[in-house]
Coordinates of C-alpha atoms in Angstrom, one line a residue:
Chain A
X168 CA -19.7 -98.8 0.9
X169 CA -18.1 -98.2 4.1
X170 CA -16.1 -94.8 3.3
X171 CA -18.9 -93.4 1.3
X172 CA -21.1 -90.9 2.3
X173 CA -24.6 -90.3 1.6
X174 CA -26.9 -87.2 2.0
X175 CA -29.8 -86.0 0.7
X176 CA -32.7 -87.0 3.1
X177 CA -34.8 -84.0 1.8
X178 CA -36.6 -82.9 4.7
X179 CA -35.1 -80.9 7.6
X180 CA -37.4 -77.6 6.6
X181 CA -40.6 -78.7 8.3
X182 CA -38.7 -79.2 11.5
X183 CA -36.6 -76.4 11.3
X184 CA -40.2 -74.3 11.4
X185 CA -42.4 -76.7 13.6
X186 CA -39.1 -75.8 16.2
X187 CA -39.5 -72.1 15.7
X188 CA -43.5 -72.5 16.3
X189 CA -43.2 -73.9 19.3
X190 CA -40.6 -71.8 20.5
X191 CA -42.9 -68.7 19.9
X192 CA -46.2 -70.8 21.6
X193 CA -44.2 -71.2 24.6
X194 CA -42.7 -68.0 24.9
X195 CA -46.3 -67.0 24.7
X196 CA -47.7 -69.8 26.9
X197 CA -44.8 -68.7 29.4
X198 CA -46.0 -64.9 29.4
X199 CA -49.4 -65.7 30.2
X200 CA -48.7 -68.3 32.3
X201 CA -46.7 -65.5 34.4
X202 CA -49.6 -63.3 34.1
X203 CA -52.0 -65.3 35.4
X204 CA -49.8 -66.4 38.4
X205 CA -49.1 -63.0 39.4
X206 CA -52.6 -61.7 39.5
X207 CA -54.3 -64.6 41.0
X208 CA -54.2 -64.3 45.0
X209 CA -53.8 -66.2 47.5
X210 CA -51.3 -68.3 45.7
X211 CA -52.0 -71.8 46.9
X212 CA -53.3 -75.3 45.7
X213 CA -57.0 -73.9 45.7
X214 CA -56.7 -71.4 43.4
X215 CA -54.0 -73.9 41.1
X216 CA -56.8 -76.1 41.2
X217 CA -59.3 -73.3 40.3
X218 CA -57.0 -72.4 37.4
X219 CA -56.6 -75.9 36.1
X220 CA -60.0 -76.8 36.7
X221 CA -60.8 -74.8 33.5
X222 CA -60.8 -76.6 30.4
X223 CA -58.9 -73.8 28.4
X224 CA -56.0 -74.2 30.8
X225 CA -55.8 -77.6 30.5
X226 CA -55.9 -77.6 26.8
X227 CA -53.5 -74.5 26.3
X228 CA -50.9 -76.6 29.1
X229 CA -51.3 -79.7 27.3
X230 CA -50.6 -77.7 23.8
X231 CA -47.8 -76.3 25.5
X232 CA -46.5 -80.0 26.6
X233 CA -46.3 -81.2 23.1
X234 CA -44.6 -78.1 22.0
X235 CA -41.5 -78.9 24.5
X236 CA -41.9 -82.0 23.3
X237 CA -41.8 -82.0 19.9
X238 CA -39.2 -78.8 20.3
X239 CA -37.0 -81.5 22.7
X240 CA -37.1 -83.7 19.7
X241 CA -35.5 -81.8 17.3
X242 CA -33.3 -80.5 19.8
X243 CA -31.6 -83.9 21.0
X244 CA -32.4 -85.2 17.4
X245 CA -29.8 -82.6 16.3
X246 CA -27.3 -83.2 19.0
X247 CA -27.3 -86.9 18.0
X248 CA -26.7 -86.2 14.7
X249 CA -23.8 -84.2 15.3
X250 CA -22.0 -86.1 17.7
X251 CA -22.8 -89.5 17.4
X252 CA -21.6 -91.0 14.0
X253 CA -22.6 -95.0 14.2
X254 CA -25.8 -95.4 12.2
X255 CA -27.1 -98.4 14.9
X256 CA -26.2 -96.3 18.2
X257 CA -27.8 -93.0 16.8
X258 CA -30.9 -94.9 15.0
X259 CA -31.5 -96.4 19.1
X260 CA -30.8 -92.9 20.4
X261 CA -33.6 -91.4 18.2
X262 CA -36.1 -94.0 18.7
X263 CA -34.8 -93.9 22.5
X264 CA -35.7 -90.1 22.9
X265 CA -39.1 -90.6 20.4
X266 CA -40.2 -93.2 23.3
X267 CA -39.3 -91.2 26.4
X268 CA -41.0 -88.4 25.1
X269 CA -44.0 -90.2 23.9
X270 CA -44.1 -91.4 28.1
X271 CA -43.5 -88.1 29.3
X272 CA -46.4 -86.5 26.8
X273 CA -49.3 -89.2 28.3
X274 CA -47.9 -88.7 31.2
X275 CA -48.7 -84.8 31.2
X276 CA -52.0 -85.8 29.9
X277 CA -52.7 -87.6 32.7
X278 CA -51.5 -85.4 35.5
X279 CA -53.7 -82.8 34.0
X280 CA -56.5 -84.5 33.7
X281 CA -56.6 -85.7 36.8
X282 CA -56.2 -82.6 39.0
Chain B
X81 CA 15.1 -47.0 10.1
X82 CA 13.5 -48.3 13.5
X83 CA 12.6 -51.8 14.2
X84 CA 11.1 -54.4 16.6
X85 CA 10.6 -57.6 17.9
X86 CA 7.9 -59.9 17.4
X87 CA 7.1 -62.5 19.1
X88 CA 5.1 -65.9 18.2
X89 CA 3.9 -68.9 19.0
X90 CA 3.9 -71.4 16.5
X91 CA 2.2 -74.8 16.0
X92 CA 4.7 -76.9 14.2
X93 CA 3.9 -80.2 12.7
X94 CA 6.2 -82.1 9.7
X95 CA 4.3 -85.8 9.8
X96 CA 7.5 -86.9 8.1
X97 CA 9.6 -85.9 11.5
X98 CA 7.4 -84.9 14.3
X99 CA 5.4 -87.8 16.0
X100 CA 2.9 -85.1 17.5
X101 CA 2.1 -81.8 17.1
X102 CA 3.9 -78.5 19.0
X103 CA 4.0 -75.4 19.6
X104 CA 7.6 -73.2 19.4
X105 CA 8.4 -69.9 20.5
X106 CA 9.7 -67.7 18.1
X107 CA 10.8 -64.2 17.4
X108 CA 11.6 -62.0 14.5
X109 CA 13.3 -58.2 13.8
X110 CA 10.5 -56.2 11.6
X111 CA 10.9 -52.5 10.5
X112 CA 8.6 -49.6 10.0
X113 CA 7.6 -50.8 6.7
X114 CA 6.1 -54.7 8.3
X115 CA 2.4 -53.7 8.9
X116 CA 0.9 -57.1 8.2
X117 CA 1.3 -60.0 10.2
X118 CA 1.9 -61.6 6.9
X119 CA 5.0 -59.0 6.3
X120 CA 6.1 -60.6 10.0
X121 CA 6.0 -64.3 8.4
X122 CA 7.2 -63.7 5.8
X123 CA 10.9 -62.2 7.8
X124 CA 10.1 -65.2 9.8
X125 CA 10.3 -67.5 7.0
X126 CA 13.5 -66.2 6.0
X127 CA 15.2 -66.6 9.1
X128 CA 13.8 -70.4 9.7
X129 CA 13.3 -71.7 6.2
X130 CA 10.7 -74.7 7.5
X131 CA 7.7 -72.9 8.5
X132 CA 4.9 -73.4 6.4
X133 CA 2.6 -71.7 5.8
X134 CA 0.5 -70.9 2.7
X135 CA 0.7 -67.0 0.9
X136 CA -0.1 -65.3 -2.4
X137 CA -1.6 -61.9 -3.1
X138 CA -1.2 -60.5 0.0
X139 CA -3.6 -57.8 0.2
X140 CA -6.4 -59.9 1.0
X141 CA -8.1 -61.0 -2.4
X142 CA -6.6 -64.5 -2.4
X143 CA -7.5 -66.1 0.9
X144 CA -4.2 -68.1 0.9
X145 CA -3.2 -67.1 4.2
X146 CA -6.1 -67.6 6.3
X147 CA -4.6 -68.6 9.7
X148 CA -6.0 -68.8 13.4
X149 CA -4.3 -66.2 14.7
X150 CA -4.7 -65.5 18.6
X151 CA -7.7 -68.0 18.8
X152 CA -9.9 -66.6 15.6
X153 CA -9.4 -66.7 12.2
X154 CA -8.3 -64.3 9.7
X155 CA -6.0 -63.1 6.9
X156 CA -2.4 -62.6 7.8
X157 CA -1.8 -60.2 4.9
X158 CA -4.8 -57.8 6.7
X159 CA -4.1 -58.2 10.5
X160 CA -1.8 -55.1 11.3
X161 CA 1.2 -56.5 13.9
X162 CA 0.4 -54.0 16.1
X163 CA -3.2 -55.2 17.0
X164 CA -2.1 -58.2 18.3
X165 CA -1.4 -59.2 21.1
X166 CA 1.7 -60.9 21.6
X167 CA 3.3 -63.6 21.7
X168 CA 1.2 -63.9 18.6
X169 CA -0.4 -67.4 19.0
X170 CA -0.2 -68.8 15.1
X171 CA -2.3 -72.3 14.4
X172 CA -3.7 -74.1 11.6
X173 CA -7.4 -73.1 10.3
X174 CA -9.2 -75.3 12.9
X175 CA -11.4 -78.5 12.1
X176 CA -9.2 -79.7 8.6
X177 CA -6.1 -81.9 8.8
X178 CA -2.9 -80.6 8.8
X179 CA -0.5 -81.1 5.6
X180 CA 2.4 -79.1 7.4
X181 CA 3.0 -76.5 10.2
X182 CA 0.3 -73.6 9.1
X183 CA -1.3 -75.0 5.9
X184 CA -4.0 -77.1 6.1
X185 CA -6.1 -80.0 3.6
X186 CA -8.5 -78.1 1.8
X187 CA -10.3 -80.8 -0.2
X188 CA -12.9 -81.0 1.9
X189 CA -13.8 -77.4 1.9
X190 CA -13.9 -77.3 -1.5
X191 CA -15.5 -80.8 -2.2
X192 CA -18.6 -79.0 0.1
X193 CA -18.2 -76.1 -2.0
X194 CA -18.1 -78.1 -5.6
X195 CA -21.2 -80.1 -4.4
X196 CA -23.8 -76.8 -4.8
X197 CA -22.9 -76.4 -8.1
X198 CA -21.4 -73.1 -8.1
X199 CA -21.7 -72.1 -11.6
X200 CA -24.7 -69.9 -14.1
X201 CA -27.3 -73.0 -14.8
X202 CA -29.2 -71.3 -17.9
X203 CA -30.2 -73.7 -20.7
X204 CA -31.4 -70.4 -22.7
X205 CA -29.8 -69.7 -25.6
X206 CA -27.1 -67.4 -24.9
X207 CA -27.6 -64.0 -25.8
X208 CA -25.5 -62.5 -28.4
X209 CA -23.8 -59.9 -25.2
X210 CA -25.2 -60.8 -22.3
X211 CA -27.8 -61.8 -19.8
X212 CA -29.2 -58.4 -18.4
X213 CA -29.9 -57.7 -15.4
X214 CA -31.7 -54.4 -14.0
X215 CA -29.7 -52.7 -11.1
X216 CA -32.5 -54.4 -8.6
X217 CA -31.6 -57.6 -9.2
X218 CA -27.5 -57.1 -9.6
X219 CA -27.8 -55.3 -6.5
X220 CA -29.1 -59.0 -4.9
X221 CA -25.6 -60.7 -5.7
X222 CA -24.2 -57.8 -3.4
X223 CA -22.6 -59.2 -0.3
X224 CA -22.3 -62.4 -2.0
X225 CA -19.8 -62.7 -4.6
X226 CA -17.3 -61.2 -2.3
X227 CA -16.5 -64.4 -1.2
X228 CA -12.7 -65.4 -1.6
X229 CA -12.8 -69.3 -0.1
X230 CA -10.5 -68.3 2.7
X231 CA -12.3 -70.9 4.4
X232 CA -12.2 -68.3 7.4
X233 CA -16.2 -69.1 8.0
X234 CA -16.4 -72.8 7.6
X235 CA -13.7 -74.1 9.7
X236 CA -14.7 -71.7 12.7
X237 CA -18.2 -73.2 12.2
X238 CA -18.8 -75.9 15.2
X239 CA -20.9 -77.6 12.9
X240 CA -18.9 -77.8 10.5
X241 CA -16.0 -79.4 12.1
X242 CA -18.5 -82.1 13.4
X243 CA -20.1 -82.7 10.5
X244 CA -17.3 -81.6 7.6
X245 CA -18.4 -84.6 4.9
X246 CA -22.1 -83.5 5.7
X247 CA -22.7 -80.1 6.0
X248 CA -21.8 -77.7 3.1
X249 CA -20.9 -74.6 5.6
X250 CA -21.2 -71.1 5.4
X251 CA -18.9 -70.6 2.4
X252 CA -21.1 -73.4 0.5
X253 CA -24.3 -72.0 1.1
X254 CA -23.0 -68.5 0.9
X255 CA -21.8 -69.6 -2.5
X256 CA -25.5 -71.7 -3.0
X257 CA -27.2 -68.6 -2.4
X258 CA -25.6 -66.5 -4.4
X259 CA -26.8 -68.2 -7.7
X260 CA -30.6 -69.0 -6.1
X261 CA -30.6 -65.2 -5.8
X262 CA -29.3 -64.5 -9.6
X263 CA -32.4 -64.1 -11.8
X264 CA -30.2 -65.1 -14.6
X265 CA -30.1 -68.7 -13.1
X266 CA -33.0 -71.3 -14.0
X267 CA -31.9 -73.9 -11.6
X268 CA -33.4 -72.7 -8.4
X269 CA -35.2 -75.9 -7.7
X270 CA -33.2 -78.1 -8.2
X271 CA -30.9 -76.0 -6.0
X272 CA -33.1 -75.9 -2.9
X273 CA -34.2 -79.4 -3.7
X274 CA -30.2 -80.8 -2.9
X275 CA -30.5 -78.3 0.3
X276 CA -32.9 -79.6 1.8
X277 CA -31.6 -81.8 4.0
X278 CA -31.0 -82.0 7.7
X279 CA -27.4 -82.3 7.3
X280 CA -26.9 -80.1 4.0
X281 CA -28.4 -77.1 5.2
X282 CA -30.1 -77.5 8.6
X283 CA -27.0 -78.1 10.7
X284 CA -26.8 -74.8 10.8
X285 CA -27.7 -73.6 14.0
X286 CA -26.6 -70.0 13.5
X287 CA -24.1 -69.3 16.2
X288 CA -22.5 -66.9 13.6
X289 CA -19.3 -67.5 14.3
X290 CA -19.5 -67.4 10.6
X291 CA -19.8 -64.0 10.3
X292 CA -17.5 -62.9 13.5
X293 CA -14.9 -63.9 11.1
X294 CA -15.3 -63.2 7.5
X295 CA -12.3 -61.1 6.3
X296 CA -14.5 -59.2 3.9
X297 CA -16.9 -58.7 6.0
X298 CA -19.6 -61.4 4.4
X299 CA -22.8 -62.6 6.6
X300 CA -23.0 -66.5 5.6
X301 CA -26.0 -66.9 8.2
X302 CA -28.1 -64.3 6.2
X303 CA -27.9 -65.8 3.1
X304 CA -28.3 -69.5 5.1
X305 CA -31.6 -67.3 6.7
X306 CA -32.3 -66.4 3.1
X307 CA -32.0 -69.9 1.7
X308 CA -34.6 -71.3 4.4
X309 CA -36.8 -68.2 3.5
X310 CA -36.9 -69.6 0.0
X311 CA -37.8 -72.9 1.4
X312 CA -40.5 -71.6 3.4
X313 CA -42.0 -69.4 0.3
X314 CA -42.1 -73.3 -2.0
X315 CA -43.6 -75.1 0.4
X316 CA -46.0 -73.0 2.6

């Protein structure tokens, strides 16, 4: 049992996209974001609040939030798979970087729903 | 005739003698007719009969002699001397234990490239010639059967040395690809079914080092690119 090795988990491919969707929503989510920052003047916390007090903001920001979050998961999922090889340590690293990443998504929720 | 020096720097390990690894200077007289860096070991071996180092063909259809050479890997019998830069650094292919001096364990390699079954699966009744194929679809296997199992690809692969037992590497899914692209094969699903897998298939993160190296000039990540395509097209 100890030397043998087992693959086979049959999934990988819906992560492998989902990571290549989000990447192209927040390369487009950056663009905009950059367009909407340089034509908006003055720059200051009225007019952030202006911009974030529209619903479509929030909802395309908060889109965008899950998308570095999901995108982070695979991401440090993958490096723990490569480099760390005890089943226990990289089972608590996963569910580890599921949890702070879980906190960080309500916490964006709540920051933006709150400006 | 004229000749010249050249100089290396060898890593040198006999587990029966050496208690660690080293590297040793060393030089050797070529003439005009030593192109190959291969012709260069091969004067070299003469001189110092205990270098090892693996050889066959020599003209680059084996892949006996794949080598780091200088920090990448290649085939000695098709680096020409003059090309590199010298002292001509000389190591193991990276990522596989070492047996001896320059030749490495290959069972791993090959174990990866056994496990995608890479042989016709075609319960039809065999023709009495042949399975045909129209130009099209030969023209497919193109840029895949090439392949010589240097191992050049897979042990420059960072993934692969992390994760040799678990991830098939770009010769493996160069080889995989090759028969999910033949028309003549039936076992497509089944094929894509044992590569799908985050380890199998999707430790690739296509840094391409894969094809920075092939000696015959092969792209492994395309046909990994392929492969997902595939994927994509069954379950989308």
């Amino acid at each position: 049992m100890a030397n043998r090795i087992f693959v086979g988990a049959h999934y990988g491919l819906k992560d492998w996209i989902i990571q290549r969707v989000t990447a192209v929503y927040m390369a487009l989510y950056t663009l905009a974001a950059w367009g909407v920052l340089l034509t908006q003047r003055p720059l200051g916390h009225e007019t952030w609040q202006k911009i974030f007090a529209c619903g479509l903001t929030r909802y395309a920001t908060f889109i965008f939030a899950l998308c570095l979050f999901y995108h982070a998961w695979i991401g440090v999922r993958d490096i723990w798979m490569d480099y760390v090889k005890p089943t226990g340590l990289r089972l608590a690293l996963h569910a580890l970087t599921v949890l702070v990443l879980a906190g960080y998504a309500g916490w964006v929720a709540a920051i933006l729903w709150r400006l | 005739m004229t000749t010249r020096t050249v100089q290396f720097r060898i890593y040198r390990y006999d587990p029966d003698r050496d208690e660690r690894p080293y590297m040793q200077d060393l030089s050797v007289e070529v003439d005009s007719h030593d192109r190959k860096l291969l012709d260069a070991l091969v004067k070299l071996k003469a001189k110092d009969e205990s270098i090892a180092f693996r050889r066959s063909c020599r003209e680059g259809v084996c892949g006996s002699d794949a080598l780091n050479v200088n920090g990448k890997n290649a085939l000695a019998c098709l680096l020409n001397i003059d090309d590199l830069k010298q002292p001509i650094v000389l190591k193991p292919l990276p990522g596989l234990p070492v047996i001896r001096d320059l030749i490495v364990d290959m069972t791993q390699f090959f174990k990866q490239y056994h496990s995608i079954k890479p042989y016709l699966i075609n319960n039809d009744p065999p023709p009495e010639r042949e399975r045909l194929q129209s130009p099209e679809e030969r023209e497919e296997l193109n840029g895949l059967y090439e392949c010589i199992l240097c191992a050049c690809c897979s042990t420059s692969c960072a993934s692969f040395w992390w994760n040799p037992d678990k991830f098939v590497g770009p010769a493996g899914l160069l080889a995989a690809y090759r028969f999910l692209a033949d028309t003549r094969d039936q076992a497509a699903n089944e094929r894509l079914d044992n590569l799908e897998d985050p380890y199998r298939l999707f430790r690739c993160h296509t840094i391409m080092n894969c094809v920075d190296v092939c000696p015959k000039g092969l792209n492994p990540t395309r046909a990994i690119g392929k492969i997902k395509d595939m994927m994509v097209r069954r379950a989308v």
